[in-house]
PDB file of C-alpha atoms in Angstrom:
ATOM      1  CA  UNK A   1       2.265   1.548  17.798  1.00  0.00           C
ATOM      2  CA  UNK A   2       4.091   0.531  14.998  1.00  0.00           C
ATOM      3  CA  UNK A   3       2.142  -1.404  11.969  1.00  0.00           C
ATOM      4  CA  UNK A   4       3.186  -3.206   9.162  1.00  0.00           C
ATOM      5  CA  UNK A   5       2.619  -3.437   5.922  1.00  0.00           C
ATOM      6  CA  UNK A   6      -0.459  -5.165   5.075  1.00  0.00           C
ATOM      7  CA  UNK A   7      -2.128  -4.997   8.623  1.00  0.00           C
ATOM      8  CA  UNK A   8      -5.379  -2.928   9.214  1.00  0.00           C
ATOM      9  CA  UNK A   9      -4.467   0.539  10.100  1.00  0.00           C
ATOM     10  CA  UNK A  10      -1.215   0.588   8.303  1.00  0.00           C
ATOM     11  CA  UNK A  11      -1.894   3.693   6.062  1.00  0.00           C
ATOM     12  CA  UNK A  12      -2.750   6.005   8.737  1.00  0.00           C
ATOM     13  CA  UNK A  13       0.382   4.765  11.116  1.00  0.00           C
ATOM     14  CA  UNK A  14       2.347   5.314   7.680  1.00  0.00           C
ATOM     15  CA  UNK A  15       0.571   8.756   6.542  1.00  0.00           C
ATOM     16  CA  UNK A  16       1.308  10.225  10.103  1.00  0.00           C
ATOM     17  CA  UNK A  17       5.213   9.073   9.513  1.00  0.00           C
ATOM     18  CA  UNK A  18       5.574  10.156   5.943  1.00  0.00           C
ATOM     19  CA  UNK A  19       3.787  14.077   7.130  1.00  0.00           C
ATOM     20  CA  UNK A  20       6.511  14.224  10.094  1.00  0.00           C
ATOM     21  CA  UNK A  21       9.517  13.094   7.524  1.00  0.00           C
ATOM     22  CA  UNK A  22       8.283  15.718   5.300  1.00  0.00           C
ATOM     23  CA  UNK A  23       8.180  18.610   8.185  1.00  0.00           C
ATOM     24  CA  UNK A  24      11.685  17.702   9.234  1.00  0.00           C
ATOM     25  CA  UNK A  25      13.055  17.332   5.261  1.00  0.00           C
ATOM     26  CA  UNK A  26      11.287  20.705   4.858  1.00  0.00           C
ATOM     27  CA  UNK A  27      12.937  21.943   8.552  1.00  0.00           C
ATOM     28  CA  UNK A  28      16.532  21.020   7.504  1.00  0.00           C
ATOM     29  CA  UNK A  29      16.027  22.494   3.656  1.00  0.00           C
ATOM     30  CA  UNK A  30      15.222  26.322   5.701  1.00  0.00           C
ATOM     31  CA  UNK A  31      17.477  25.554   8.338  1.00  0.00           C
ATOM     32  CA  UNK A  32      20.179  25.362   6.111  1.00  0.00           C
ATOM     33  CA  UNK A  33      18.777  28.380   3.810  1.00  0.00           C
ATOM     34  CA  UNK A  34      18.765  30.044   6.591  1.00  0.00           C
ATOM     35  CA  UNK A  35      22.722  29.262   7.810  1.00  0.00           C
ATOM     36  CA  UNK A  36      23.748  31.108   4.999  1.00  0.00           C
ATOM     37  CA  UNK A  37      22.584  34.675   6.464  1.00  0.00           C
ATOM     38  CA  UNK A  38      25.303  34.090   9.737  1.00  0.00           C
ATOM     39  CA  UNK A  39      28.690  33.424   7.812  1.00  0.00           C
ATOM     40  CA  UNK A  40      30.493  35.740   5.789  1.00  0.00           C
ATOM     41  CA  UNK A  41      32.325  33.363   3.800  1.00  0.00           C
ATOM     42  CA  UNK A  42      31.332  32.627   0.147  1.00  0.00           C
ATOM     43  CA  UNK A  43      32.221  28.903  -0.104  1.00  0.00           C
ATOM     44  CA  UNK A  44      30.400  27.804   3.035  1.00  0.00           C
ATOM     45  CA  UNK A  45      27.332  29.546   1.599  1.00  0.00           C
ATOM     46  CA  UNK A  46      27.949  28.240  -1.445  1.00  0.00           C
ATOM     47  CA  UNK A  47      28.124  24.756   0.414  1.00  0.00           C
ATOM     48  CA  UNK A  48      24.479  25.223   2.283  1.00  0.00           C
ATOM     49  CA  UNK A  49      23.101  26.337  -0.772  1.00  0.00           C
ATOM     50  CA  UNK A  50      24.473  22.727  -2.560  1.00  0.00           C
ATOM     51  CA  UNK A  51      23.205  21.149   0.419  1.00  0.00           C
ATOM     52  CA  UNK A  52      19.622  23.036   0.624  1.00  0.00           C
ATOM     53  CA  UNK A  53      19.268  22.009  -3.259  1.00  0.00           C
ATOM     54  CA  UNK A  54      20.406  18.062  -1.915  1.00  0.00           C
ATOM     55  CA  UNK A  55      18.088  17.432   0.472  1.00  0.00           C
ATOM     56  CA  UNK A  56      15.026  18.942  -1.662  1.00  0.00           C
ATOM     57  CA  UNK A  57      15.061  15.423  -3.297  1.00  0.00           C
ATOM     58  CA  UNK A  58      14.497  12.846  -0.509  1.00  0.00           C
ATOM     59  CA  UNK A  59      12.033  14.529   0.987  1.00  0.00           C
ATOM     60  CA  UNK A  60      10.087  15.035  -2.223  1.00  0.00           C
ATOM     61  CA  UNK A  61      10.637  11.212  -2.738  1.00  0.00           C
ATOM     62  CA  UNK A  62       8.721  10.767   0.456  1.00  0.00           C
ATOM     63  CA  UNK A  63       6.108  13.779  -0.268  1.00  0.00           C
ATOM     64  CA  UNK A  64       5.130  12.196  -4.108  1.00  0.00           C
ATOM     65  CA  UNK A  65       3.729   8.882  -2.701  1.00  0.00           C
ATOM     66  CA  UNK A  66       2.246  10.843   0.147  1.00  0.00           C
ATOM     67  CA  UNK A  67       0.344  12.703  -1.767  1.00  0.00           C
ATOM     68  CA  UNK A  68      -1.032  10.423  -4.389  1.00  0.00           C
ATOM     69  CA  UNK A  69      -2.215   8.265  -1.741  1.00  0.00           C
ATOM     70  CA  UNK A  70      -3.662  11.604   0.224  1.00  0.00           C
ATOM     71  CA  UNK A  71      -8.136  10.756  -0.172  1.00  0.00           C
ATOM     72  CA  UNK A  72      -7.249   6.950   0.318  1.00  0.00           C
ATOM     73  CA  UNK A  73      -8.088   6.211   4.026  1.00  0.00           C
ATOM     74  CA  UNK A  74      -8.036   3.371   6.198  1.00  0.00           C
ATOM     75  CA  UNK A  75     -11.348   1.585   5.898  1.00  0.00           C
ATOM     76  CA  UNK A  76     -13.983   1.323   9.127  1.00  0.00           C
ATOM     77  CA  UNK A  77     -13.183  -0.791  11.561  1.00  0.00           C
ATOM     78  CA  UNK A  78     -16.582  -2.639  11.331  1.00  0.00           C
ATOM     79  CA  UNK A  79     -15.319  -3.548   8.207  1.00  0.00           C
ATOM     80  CA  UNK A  80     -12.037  -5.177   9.404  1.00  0.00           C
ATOM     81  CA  UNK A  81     -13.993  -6.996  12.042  1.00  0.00           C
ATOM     82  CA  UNK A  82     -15.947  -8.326   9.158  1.00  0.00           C
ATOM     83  CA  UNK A  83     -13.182  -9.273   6.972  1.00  0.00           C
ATOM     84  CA  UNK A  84     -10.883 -10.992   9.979  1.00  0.00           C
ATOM     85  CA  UNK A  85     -14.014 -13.627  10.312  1.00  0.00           C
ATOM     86  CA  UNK A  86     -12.358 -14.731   7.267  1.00  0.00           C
ATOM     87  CA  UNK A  87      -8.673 -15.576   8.583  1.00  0.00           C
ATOM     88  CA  UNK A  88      -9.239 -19.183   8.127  1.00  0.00           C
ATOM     89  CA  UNK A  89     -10.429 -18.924   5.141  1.00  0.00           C
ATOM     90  CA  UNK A  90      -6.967 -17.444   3.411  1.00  0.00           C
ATOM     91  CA  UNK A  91      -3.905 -15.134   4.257  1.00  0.00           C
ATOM     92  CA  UNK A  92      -5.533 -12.011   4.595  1.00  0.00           C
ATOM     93  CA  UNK A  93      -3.884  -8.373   4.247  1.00  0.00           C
ATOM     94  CA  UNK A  94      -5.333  -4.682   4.937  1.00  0.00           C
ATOM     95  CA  UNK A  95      -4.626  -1.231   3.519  1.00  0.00           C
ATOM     96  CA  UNK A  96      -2.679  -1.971   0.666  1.00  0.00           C
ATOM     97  CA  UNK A  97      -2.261   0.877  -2.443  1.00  0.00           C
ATOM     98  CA  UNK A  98      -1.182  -0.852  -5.610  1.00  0.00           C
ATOM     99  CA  UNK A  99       0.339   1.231  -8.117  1.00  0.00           C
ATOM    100  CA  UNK A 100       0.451   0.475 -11.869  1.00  0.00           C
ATOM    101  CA  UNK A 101       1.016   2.853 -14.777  1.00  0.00           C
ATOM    102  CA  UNK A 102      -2.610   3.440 -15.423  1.00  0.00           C
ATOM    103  CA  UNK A 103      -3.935   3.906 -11.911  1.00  0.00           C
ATOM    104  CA  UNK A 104      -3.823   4.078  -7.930  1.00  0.00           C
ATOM    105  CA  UNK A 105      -5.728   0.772  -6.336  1.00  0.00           C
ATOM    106  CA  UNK A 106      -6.460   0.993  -2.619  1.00  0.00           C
ATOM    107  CA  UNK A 107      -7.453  -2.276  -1.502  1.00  0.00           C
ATOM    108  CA  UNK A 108      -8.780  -2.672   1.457  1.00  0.00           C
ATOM    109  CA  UNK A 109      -9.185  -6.286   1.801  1.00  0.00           C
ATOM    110  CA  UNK A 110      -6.939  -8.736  -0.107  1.00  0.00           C
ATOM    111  CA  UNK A 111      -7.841 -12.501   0.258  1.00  0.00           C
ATOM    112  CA  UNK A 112      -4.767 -14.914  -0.865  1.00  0.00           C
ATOM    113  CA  UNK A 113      -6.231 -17.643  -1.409  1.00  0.00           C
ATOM    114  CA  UNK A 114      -4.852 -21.069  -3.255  1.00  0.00           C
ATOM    115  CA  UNK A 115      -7.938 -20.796  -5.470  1.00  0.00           C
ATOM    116  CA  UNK A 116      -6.722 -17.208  -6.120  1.00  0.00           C
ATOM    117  CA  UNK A 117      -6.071 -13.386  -5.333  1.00  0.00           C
ATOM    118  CA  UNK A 118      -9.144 -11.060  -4.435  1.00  0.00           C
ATOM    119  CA  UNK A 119      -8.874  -7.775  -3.657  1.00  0.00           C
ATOM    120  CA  UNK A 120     -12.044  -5.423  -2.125  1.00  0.00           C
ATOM    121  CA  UNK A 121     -11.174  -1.821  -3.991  1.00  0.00           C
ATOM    122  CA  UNK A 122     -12.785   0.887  -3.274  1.00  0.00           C
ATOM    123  CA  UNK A 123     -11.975   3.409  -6.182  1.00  0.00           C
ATOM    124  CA  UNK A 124     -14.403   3.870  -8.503  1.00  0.00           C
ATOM    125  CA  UNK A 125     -11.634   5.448 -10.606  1.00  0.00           C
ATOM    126  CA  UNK A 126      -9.786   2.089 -10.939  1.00  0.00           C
ATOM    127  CA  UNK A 127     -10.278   0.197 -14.633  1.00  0.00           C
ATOM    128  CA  UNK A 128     -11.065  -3.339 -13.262  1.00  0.00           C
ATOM    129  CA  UNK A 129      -9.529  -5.128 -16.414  1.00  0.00           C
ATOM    130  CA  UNK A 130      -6.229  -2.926 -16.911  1.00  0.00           C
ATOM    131  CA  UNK A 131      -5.911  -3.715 -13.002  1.00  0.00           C
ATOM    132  CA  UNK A 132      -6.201  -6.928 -13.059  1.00  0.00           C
ATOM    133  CA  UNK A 133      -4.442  -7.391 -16.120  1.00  0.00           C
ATOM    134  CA  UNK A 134      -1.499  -6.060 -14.394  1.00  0.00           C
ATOM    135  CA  UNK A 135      -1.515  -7.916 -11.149  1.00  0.00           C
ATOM    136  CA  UNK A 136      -2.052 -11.149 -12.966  1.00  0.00           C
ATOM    137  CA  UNK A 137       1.090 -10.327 -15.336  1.00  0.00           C
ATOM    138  CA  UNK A 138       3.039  -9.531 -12.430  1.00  0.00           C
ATOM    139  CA  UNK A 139       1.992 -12.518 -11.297  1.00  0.00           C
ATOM    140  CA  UNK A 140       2.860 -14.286 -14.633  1.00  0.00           C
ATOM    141  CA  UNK A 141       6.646 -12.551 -14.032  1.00  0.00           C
ATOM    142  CA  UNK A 142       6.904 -14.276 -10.787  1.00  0.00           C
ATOM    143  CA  UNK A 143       5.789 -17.545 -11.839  1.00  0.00           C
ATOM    144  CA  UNK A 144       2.893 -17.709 -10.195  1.00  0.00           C
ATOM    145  CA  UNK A 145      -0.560 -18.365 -10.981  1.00  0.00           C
ATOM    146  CA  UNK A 146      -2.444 -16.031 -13.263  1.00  0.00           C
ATOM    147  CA  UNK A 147      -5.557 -15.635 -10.908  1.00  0.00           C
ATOM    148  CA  UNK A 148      -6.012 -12.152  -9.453  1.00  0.00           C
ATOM    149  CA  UNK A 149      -9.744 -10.691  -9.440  1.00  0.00           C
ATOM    150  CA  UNK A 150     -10.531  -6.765  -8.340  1.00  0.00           C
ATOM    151  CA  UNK A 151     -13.636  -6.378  -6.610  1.00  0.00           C
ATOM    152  CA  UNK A 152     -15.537  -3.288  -6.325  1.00  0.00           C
ATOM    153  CA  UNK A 153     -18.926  -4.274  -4.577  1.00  0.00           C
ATOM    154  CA  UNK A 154     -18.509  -4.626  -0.926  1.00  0.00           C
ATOM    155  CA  UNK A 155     -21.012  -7.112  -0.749  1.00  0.00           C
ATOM    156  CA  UNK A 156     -19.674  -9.144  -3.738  1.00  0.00           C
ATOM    157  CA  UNK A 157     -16.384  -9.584  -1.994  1.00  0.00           C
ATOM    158  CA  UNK A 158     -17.995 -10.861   0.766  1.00  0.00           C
ATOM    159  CA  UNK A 159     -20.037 -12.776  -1.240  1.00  0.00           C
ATOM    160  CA  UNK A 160     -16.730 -14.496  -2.641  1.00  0.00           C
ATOM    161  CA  UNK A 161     -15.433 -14.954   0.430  1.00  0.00           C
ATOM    162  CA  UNK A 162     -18.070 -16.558   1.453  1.00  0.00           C
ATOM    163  CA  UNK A 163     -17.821 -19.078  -1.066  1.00  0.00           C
ATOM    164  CA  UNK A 164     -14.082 -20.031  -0.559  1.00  0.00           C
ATOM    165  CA  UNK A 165     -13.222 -23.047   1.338  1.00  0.00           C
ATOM    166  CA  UNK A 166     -10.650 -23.148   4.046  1.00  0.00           C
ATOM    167  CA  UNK A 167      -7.185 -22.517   2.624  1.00  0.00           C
ATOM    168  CA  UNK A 168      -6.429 -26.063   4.608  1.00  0.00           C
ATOM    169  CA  UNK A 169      -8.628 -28.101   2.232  1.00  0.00           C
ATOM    170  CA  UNK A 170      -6.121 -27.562  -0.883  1.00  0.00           C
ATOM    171  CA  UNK A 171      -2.509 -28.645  -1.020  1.00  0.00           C
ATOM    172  CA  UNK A 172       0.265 -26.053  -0.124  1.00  0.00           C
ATOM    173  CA  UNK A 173       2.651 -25.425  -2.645  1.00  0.00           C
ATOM    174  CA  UNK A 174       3.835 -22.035  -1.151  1.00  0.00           C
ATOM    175  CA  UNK A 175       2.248 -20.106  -3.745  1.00  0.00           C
ATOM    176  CA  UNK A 176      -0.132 -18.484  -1.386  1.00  0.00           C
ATOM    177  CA  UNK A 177       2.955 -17.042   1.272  1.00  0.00           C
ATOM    178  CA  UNK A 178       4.506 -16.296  -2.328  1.00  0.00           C
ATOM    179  CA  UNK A 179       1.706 -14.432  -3.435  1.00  0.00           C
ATOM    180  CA  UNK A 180       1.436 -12.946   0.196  1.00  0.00           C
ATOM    181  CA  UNK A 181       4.663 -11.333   0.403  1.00  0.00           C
ATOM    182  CA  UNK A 182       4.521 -10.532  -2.863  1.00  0.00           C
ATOM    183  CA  UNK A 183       1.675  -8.253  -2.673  1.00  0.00           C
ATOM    184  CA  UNK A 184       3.110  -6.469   0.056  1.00  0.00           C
ATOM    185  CA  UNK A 185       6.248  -5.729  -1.829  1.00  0.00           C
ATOM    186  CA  UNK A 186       4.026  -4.487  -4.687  1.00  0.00           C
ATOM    187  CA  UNK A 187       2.023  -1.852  -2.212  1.00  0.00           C
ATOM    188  CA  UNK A 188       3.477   1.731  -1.449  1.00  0.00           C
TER     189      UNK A 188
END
């Protein structure tokens, strides 16, 4: 079952995908290490050896994000019940892992909202300020509102949610699919 980015369940479908891309980049990189043991001739080894060395780097491309995003799982699904009362509140997304110089932010829960962005994470490692501070100057970059706020409290976000009036109450200037598909792009 195929999932996409920014719908519950997406970085488990895409943590089982990345694990069987590394096996087979891993495979390949031994299969051809080990096709230089059957053939006597010194430029086709030379060849699988160039080739062994070559594929090392995609599949490390697909291990590094892997790995940073290893503890980060998909929240409960009592939790994505919750959050999905909220559909007609905003535009919704699950399971997305920002990435900024300073630090790693699963969010969980991301409410696009016209009166702004807020996103449920749950790392307790995450700087609130520097994160926000980057969102809302990426933001800034793509001429969009400076409104992005990084929850921590499970029952704040809620809380906030609660609060928000339907999406269909404020004018739509396409800043909210804008911000949308924007915060997808920005997620690993």
């Amino acid at each position: 079952m195929r999932r996409q980015k920014g719908e519950y369940g997406y970085r488990t479908y895409r943590r089982k995908i990345q694990i069987y891309e590394v096996l087979f980049g891993g495979a390949m990189i031994i299969i051809q290490l080990l096709a230089r043991n059957f053939t006597a001739s010194e430029p086709v080894k030379n060849i699988l050896t160039v080739m062994a060395i070559l594929s090392v780097l995609p599949t490390a491309n697909v291990a590094a994000p892997m790995l940073a995003a290893w503890k980060i799982k998909t929240p409960k699904e009592e939790f994505f019940r919750r959050a999905e009362g909220y559909s007609q509140t905003g535009k919704l997304l699950y399971d997305l892992i920002l990435t900024s110089k300073e630090a790693v932010m699963p969010a969980d829960a991301v409410m696009v909202h016209p009166t702004g962005v807020y996103l449920y994470c749950t790392s307790q490692k995450v700087d609130v300020k520097k994160g926000e501070k980057y969102l809302n100057d990426m933001f800034t970059a793509h001429r969009l509102d400076p409104n992005a706020k990084i929850i921590k409290d499970e029952k704040a976000f809620f809380q906030r949610l609660d609060s928000l009036k339907p999406a269909s109450e404020y004018e739509d200037d396409g800043s909210v699919d804008y911000a949308f598909d924007l915060l997808k792009q920005l997620s690993m």
